[in-house]
């Protein structure tokens, strides 16, 4: 699953028959390519009718703009070295409110009719159209933002979301996406999963795996959104699993994510990184020696050594090593040939 974001259901296997069923289920996977024309709408609301409390005077739409949508917009038009200014944020919020209002989605409509949250959300094309017409405090700022959004519009030509999670394993592939968009696409997938959980409630729990977390942690907006997921996803029935080959990602920029993780697996590290964990000497030795299959497990505030046994069945399902995949295909072909020969 290298180079992609993965959402999958909880799978537990206790005996040979269960493992066979899991293997069959996981073959029934689906892959969505996020390059060129992402099949997920950047502007989907991450809540549904069940989240609306008519007696609550808070503005759910404004909270979504402040805590979520502005992050997505920032990831679309800024880089690792820049942030949206306060003036830009205020203007984009004004444009966003007008864009949603055109679709009938307003604070008042949501409070009066919870089903308003089920209306089709505006798209990036709708947002850019409003950027053309709504004046800003600075015309040069408006033109600058408009130019940046139009340059990135090719990413979301698909419009409305056409993704479903009906299969046991779903892979959101970023293989052909430029690295500068990795953080943006992670935001888009996370927002989609939040929306999915809001509409499905307890129908299905999800494990959400983010590979190469370093790309998110490098970007201020991406890091902020990853941190919010580490704090709140558990309440939504989503287990956020973040992976990185570079320990410093979590020991430095990703400290908030690390501290909010209920379970952590520490694999082999350089001595300088291990020393920052302040572990007992015997646990430090495990990480420094980097013996395959051995790691240090942290659950809550408790640490313990752990040896991982590689189950051949699981390895055959999950391995991404090209050599191993070719060998698996070769053995499968031999097995099928023997079956055909036996029948004939």
CSV table of N, CA and C in Angstrom, one decimal, residues 56-169:
chain,number,residue,atom,x,y,z
A,56,UNK,N,-29.4,24.5,19.9
A,56,UNK,CA,-28.1,25.0,20.0
A,56,UNK,C,-27.9,26.2,19.1
A,57,UNK,N,-27.5,27.3,19.7
A,57,UNK,CA,-27.4,28.6,19.0
A,57,UNK,C,-26.1,28.7,18.2
A,58,UNK,N,-25.2,27.7,18.4
A,58,UNK,CA,-23.9,27.9,17.7
A,58,UNK,C,-24.1,27.7,16.2
A,59,UNK,N,-23.1,28.3,15.5
A,59,UNK,CA,-23.1,28.3,14.0
A,59,UNK,C,-22.2,27.2,13.5
A,60,UNK,N,-22.8,26.0,13.2
A,60,UNK,CA,-22.1,24.9,12.7
A,60,UNK,C,-21.3,25.2,11.5
A,61,UNK,N,-21.9,26.0,10.6
A,61,UNK,CA,-21.3,26.3,9.3
A,61,UNK,C,-20.0,27.1,9.6
A,62,UNK,N,-20.1,28.1,10.5
A,62,UNK,CA,-18.9,29.0,10.8
A,62,UNK,C,-17.8,28.1,11.4
A,63,UNK,N,-18.2,27.2,12.3
A,63,UNK,CA,-17.2,26.3,12.9
A,63,UNK,C,-16.5,25.5,11.8
A,64,UNK,N,-17.3,25.0,10.9
A,64,UNK,CA,-16.7,24.2,9.8
A,64,UNK,C,-15.7,25.1,9.0
A,65,UNK,N,-16.1,26.3,8.7
A,65,UNK,CA,-15.2,27.2,7.9
A,65,UNK,C,-13.9,27.4,8.7
A,66,UNK,N,-14.0,27.7,10.0
A,66,UNK,CA,-12.8,28.1,10.8
A,66,UNK,C,-11.9,26.9,11.0
A,67,UNK,N,-12.5,25.8,11.3
A,67,UNK,CA,-11.7,24.6,11.8
A,67,UNK,C,-11.4,23.6,10.7
A,68,UNK,N,-12.0,23.7,9.6
A,68,UNK,CA,-11.8,22.7,8.5
A,68,UNK,C,-11.6,23.3,7.1
A,69,UNK,N,-12.6,24.0,6.6
A,69,UNK,CA,-12.5,24.4,5.2
A,69,UNK,C,-11.3,25.4,4.9
A,70,UNK,N,-11.1,26.3,5.8
A,70,UNK,CA,-9.9,27.2,5.6
A,70,UNK,C,-8.6,26.4,5.6
A,71,UNK,N,-8.5,25.3,6.3
A,71,UNK,CA,-7.3,24.5,6.2
A,71,UNK,C,-7.2,23.9,4.8
A,72,UNK,N,-8.3,23.4,4.2
A,72,UNK,CA,-8.3,22.9,2.9
A,72,UNK,C,-8.0,23.9,1.8
A,73,UNK,N,-8.5,25.1,2.0
A,73,UNK,CA,-8.2,26.2,1.0
A,73,UNK,C,-6.8,26.6,1.1
A,74,UNK,N,-6.3,26.7,2.4
A,74,UNK,CA,-4.9,27.0,2.5
A,74,UNK,C,-3.9,26.0,1.9
A,75,UNK,N,-4.3,24.7,2.0
A,75,UNK,CA,-3.4,23.7,1.4
A,75,UNK,C,-3.5,23.8,-0.1
A,76,UNK,N,-4.5,24.4,-0.6
A,76,UNK,CA,-4.7,24.5,-2.1
A,76,UNK,C,-3.9,25.6,-2.7
A,77,UNK,N,-3.7,26.7,-1.9
A,77,UNK,CA,-3.1,27.9,-2.5
A,77,UNK,C,-1.8,28.4,-1.8
A,78,UNK,N,-1.4,27.6,-0.7
A,78,UNK,CA,-0.1,28.0,0.0
A,78,UNK,C,0.9,26.9,-0.1
A,79,UNK,N,2.1,27.1,0.3
A,79,UNK,CA,3.1,26.1,0.4
A,79,UNK,C,3.6,26.0,1.8
A,80,UNK,N,4.7,25.2,2.0
A,80,UNK,CA,5.2,25.0,3.4
A,80,UNK,C,5.7,26.2,4.0
A,81,UNK,N,6.1,27.2,3.2
A,81,UNK,CA,6.7,28.4,3.8
A,81,UNK,C,5.7,29.6,4.0
A,82,UNK,N,4.5,29.4,3.5
A,82,UNK,CA,3.6,30.6,3.6
A,82,UNK,C,2.3,30.2,4.3
A,83,UNK,N,1.6,31.2,4.8
A,83,UNK,CA,0.3,31.0,5.5
A,83,UNK,C,-0.7,32.0,4.9
A,84,UNK,N,-2.0,31.7,5.0
A,84,UNK,CA,-3.0,32.7,4.6
A,84,UNK,C,-2.9,33.9,5.6
A,85,UNK,N,-3.0,35.1,5.1
A,85,UNK,CA,-3.1,36.2,6.1
A,85,UNK,C,-4.5,36.3,6.7
A,86,UNK,N,-4.6,37.1,7.7
A,86,UNK,CA,-5.9,37.3,8.3
A,86,UNK,C,-6.9,37.9,7.3
A,87,UNK,N,-6.5,38.8,6.5
A,87,UNK,CA,-7.3,39.4,5.5
A,87,UNK,C,-7.8,38.4,4.5
A,88,UNK,N,-6.9,37.5,4.1
A,88,UNK,CA,-7.2,36.5,3.1
A,88,UNK,C,-8.2,35.5,3.7
A,89,UNK,N,-8.0,35.1,5.0
A,89,UNK,CA,-8.9,34.2,5.6
A,89,UNK,C,-10.3,34.8,5.7
A,90,UNK,N,-10.4,36.1,6.1
A,90,UNK,CA,-11.7,36.7,6.3
A,90,UNK,C,-12.4,36.8,4.9
A,91,UNK,N,-11.7,37.1,3.9
A,91,UNK,CA,-12.3,37.2,2.5
A,91,UNK,C,-12.7,35.8,2.1
A,92,UNK,N,-11.9,34.8,2.2
A,92,UNK,CA,-12.3,33.5,1.8
A,92,UNK,C,-13.5,33.0,2.6
A,93,UNK,N,-13.6,33.3,3.8
A,93,UNK,CA,-14.8,32.9,4.6
A,93,UNK,C,-16.0,33.6,4.1
A,94,UNK,N,-15.9,34.9,3.7
A,94,UNK,CA,-17.1,35.6,3.1
A,94,UNK,C,-17.5,34.9,1.8
A,95,UNK,N,-16.5,34.6,1.0
A,95,UNK,CA,-16.8,33.9,-0.3
A,95,UNK,C,-17.5,32.6,-0.1
A,96,UNK,N,-16.9,31.8,0.9
A,96,UNK,CA,-17.4,30.5,1.2
A,96,UNK,C,-18.9,30.6,1.7
A,97,UNK,N,-19.2,31.5,2.5
A,97,UNK,CA,-20.6,31.6,3.1
A,97,UNK,C,-21.5,31.9,1.9
A,98,UNK,N,-21.1,32.8,1.0
A,98,UNK,CA,-22.0,33.1,-0.2
A,98,UNK,C,-22.1,31.9,-1.1
A,99,UNK,N,-21.1,31.2,-1.3
A,99,UNK,CA,-21.1,30.0,-2.2
A,99,UNK,C,-22.0,28.9,-1.6
A,100,UNK,N,-22.0,28.7,-0.3
A,100,UNK,CA,-22.9,27.7,0.3
A,100,UNK,C,-24.3,28.2,0.3
A,101,UNK,N,-24.5,29.5,0.5
A,101,UNK,CA,-25.9,30.1,0.5
A,101,UNK,C,-26.5,29.9,-0.8
A,102,UNK,N,-25.8,30.0,-1.9
A,102,UNK,CA,-26.3,29.8,-3.3
A,102,UNK,C,-26.9,28.4,-3.4
A,103,UNK,N,-26.4,27.4,-2.7
A,103,UNK,CA,-26.9,26.1,-2.7
A,103,UNK,C,-28.0,25.8,-1.7
A,104,UNK,N,-28.4,26.9,-1.0
A,104,UNK,CA,-29.4,26.7,0.0
A,104,UNK,C,-28.9,26.3,1.4
A,105,UNK,N,-27.6,26.3,1.6
A,105,UNK,CA,-27.0,25.9,2.8
A,105,UNK,C,-26.5,27.1,3.6
A,106,UNK,N,-27.3,27.4,4.7
A,106,UNK,CA,-27.0,28.6,5.5
A,106,UNK,C,-27.2,28.1,7.0
A,107,UNK,N,-26.7,28.9,7.9
A,107,UNK,CA,-26.9,28.6,9.3
A,107,UNK,C,-28.3,28.5,9.7
A,108,UNK,N,-29.1,29.4,9.2
A,108,UNK,CA,-30.6,29.4,9.5
A,108,UNK,C,-31.3,28.2,8.9
A,109,UNK,N,-30.9,27.9,7.7
A,109,UNK,CA,-31.6,26.7,7.0
A,109,UNK,C,-31.2,25.4,7.7
A,110,UNK,N,-30.0,25.3,8.2
A,110,UNK,CA,-29.5,24.1,8.9
A,110,UNK,C,-30.3,24.0,10.2
A,111,UNK,N,-30.4,25.1,11.0
A,111,UNK,CA,-31.1,25.0,12.3
A,111,UNK,C,-32.6,24.7,12.1
A,112,UNK,N,-33.2,25.2,11.0
A,112,UNK,CA,-34.6,25.0,10.8
A,112,UNK,C,-34.9,23.6,10.2
A,113,UNK,N,-34.0,23.1,9.4
A,113,UNK,CA,-34.2,21.8,8.7
A,113,UNK,C,-32.9,21.1,8.7
A,114,UNK,N,-32.7,20.1,9.5
A,114,UNK,CA,-31.5,19.4,9.6
A,114,UNK,C,-31.1,18.7,8.3
A,115,UNK,N,-32.1,18.4,7.5
A,115,UNK,CA,-31.9,17.7,6.2
A,115,UNK,C,-31.1,18.6,5.2
A,116,UNK,N,-31.0,19.9,5.6
A,116,UNK,CA,-30.3,20.8,4.7
A,116,UNK,C,-28.9,20.3,4.5
A,117,UNK,N,-28.3,19.6,5.5
A,117,UNK,CA,-27.0,19.1,5.5
A,117,UNK,C,-26.8,18.0,4.4
A,118,UNK,N,-27.9,17.5,3.9
A,118,UNK,CA,-27.9,16.5,2.8
A,118,UNK,C,-27.9,17.1,1.4
A,119,UNK,N,-28.1,18.4,1.3
A,119,UNK,CA,-28.1,19.0,0.0
A,119,UNK,C,-26.7,18.9,-0.6
A,120,UNK,N,-26.6,18.8,-2.0
A,120,UNK,CA,-25.3,18.8,-2.6
A,120,UNK,C,-24.5,20.0,-2.3
A,121,UNK,N,-23.3,19.8,-1.8
A,121,UNK,CA,-22.4,20.9,-1.5
A,121,UNK,C,-21.9,21.6,-2.7
A,122,UNK,N,-21.5,22.9,-2.6
A,122,UNK,CA,-20.9,23.5,-3.7
A,122,UNK,C,-19.6,22.9,-4.1
A,123,UNK,N,-19.0,23.2,-5.2
A,123,UNK,CA,-17.8,22.6,-5.7
A,123,UNK,C,-16.7,23.7,-5.8
A,124,UNK,N,-15.5,23.3,-6.1
A,124,UNK,CA,-14.5,24.3,-6.3
A,124,UNK,C,-14.8,25.3,-7.4
A,125,UNK,N,-15.4,24.7,-8.5
A,125,UNK,CA,-15.8,25.6,-9.6
A,125,UNK,C,-16.8,26.7,-9.1
A,126,UNK,N,-17.8,26.3,-8.3
A,126,UNK,CA,-18.7,27.3,-7.7
A,126,UNK,C,-18.0,28.3,-6.9
A,127,UNK,N,-17.0,27.9,-6.1
A,127,UNK,CA,-16.3,28.8,-5.3
A,127,UNK,C,-15.5,29.8,-6.1
A,128,UNK,N,-14.8,29.3,-7.1
A,128,UNK,CA,-14.1,30.2,-8.0
A,128,UNK,C,-15.0,31.2,-8.7
A,129,UNK,N,-16.2,30.8,-9.1
A,129,UNK,CA,-17.1,31.7,-9.8
A,129,UNK,C,-17.5,32.8,-8.8
A,130,UNK,N,-17.7,32.5,-7.6
A,130,UNK,CA,-18.0,33.6,-6.6
A,130,UNK,C,-16.8,34.5,-6.4
A,131,UNK,N,-15.6,34.0,-6.4
A,131,UNK,CA,-14.4,34.8,-6.3
A,131,UNK,C,-14.3,35.9,-7.4
A,132,UNK,N,-14.9,35.6,-8.6
A,132,UNK,CA,-14.9,36.5,-9.6
A,132,UNK,C,-15.8,37.7,-9.3
A,133,UNK,N,-16.8,37.5,-8.5
A,133,UNK,CA,-17.9,38.6,-8.3
A,133,UNK,C,-17.9,39.3,-7.0
A,134,UNK,N,-17.3,38.7,-6.0
A,134,UNK,CA,-17.4,39.3,-4.6
A,134,UNK,C,-16.1,40.1,-4.4
A,135,UNK,N,-16.3,41.4,-4.2
A,135,UNK,CA,-15.2,42.3,-4.0
A,135,UNK,C,-14.5,42.0,-2.7
A,136,UNK,N,-13.2,42.4,-2.6
A,136,UNK,CA,-12.4,42.2,-1.4
A,136,UNK,C,-11.8,43.6,-1.0
A,137,UNK,N,-11.3,43.7,0.2
A,137,UNK,CA,-10.7,44.9,0.7
A,137,UNK,C,-9.5,45.4,-0.2
A,138,UNK,N,-8.9,44.4,-0.8
A,138,UNK,CA,-7.8,44.7,-1.7
A,138,UNK,C,-8.0,44.0,-3.0
A,139,UNK,N,-8.1,44.7,-4.1
A,139,UNK,CA,-8.3,44.1,-5.4
A,139,UNK,C,-7.1,43.2,-5.8
A,140,UNK,N,-5.9,43.6,-5.4
A,140,UNK,CA,-4.7,42.8,-5.8
A,140,UNK,C,-4.7,41.5,-5.0
A,141,UNK,N,-5.2,41.5,-3.7
A,141,UNK,CA,-5.4,40.3,-3.0
A,141,UNK,C,-6.4,39.3,-3.6
A,142,UNK,N,-7.5,39.9,-4.1
A,142,UNK,CA,-8.5,39.1,-4.7
A,142,UNK,C,-8.0,38.4,-6.0
A,143,UNK,N,-7.3,39.2,-6.8
A,143,UNK,CA,-6.8,38.7,-8.1
A,143,UNK,C,-5.7,37.6,-7.8
A,144,UNK,N,-4.9,37.8,-6.8
A,144,UNK,CA,-3.8,36.9,-6.4
A,144,UNK,C,-4.5,35.5,-6.0
A,145,UNK,N,-5.5,35.6,-5.1
A,145,UNK,CA,-6.2,34.4,-4.7
A,145,UNK,C,-6.9,33.7,-5.9
A,146,UNK,N,-7.5,34.5,-6.7
A,146,UNK,CA,-8.2,33.9,-7.8
A,146,UNK,C,-7.3,33.2,-8.8
A,147,UNK,N,-6.1,33.8,-9.0
A,147,UNK,CA,-5.2,33.2,-9.9
A,147,UNK,C,-4.7,31.8,-9.4
A,148,UNK,N,-4.4,31.8,-8.0
A,148,UNK,CA,-3.9,30.6,-7.4
A,148,UNK,C,-4.9,29.5,-7.4
A,149,UNK,N,-6.2,29.8,-7.2
A,149,UNK,CA,-7.3,28.8,-7.2
A,149,UNK,C,-7.5,28.3,-8.6
A,150,UNK,N,-7.5,29.1,-9.6
A,150,UNK,CA,-7.7,28.7,-10.9
A,150,UNK,C,-6.5,27.8,-11.4
A,151,UNK,N,-5.3,28.0,-11.0
A,151,UNK,CA,-4.2,27.1,-11.3
A,151,UNK,C,-4.4,25.7,-10.7
A,152,UNK,N,-5.0,25.6,-9.6
A,152,UNK,CA,-5.2,24.3,-8.9
A,152,UNK,C,-6.5,23.7,-9.2
A,153,UNK,N,-7.4,24.3,-10.0
A,153,UNK,CA,-8.7,23.8,-10.3
A,153,UNK,C,-8.8,22.5,-11.0
A,154,UNK,N,-7.7,22.2,-11.7
A,154,UNK,CA,-7.7,20.9,-12.4
A,154,UNK,C,-7.7,19.7,-11.5
A,155,UNK,N,-7.4,19.9,-10.2
A,155,UNK,CA,-7.4,18.8,-9.2
A,155,UNK,C,-8.8,18.3,-8.9
A,156,UNK,N,-9.8,19.2,-9.1
A,156,UNK,CA,-11.1,18.8,-8.6
A,156,UNK,C,-12.2,19.0,-9.8
A,157,UNK,N,-11.8,18.6,-11.0
A,157,UNK,CA,-12.7,18.7,-12.1
A,157,UNK,C,-13.9,17.8,-12.0
A,158,UNK,N,-13.8,16.7,-11.2
A,158,UNK,CA,-14.9,15.7,-11.0
A,158,UNK,C,-16.1,16.3,-10.4
A,159,UNK,N,-16.0,17.4,-9.6
A,159,UNK,CA,-17.1,18.0,-9.0
A,159,UNK,C,-17.6,17.3,-7.7
A,160,UNK,N,-18.8,16.7,-7.8
A,160,UNK,CA,-19.3,16.1,-6.6
A,160,UNK,C,-18.6,14.8,-6.2
A,161,UNK,N,-18.7,14.4,-5.0
A,161,UNK,CA,-18.0,13.1,-4.5
A,161,UNK,C,-18.7,11.9,-5.2
A,162,UNK,N,-17.8,11.0,-5.7
A,162,UNK,CA,-18.3,9.8,-6.3
A,162,UNK,C,-17.6,8.6,-5.7
A,163,UNK,N,-17.3,8.7,-4.4
A,163,UNK,CA,-16.5,7.6,-3.7
A,163,UNK,C,-17.5,7.0,-2.7
A,164,UNK,N,-17.3,5.6,-2.6
A,164,UNK,CA,-18.0,4.9,-1.5
A,164,UNK,C,-17.1,4.0,-0.8
A,165,UNK,N,-17.5,3.5,0.4
A,165,UNK,CA,-16.6,2.6,1.1
A,165,UNK,C,-17.4,1.3,1.4
A,166,UNK,N,-17.9,0.8,0.3
A,166,UNK,CA,-18.7,-0.5,0.4
A,166,UNK,C,-17.8,-1.7,0.5
A,167,UNK,N,-16.6,-1.6,0.1
A,167,UNK,CA,-15.7,-2.8,0.1
A,167,UNK,C,-14.8,-2.8,1.4
A,168,UNK,N,-14.3,-4.0,1.8
A,168,UNK,CA,-13.5,-4.1,3.0
A,168,UNK,C,-12.3,-3.2,3.0
A,169,UNK,N,-11.7,-3.0,1.8
A,169,UNK,CA,-10.4,-2.3,1.7
A,169,UNK,C,-10.5,-1.2,0.6
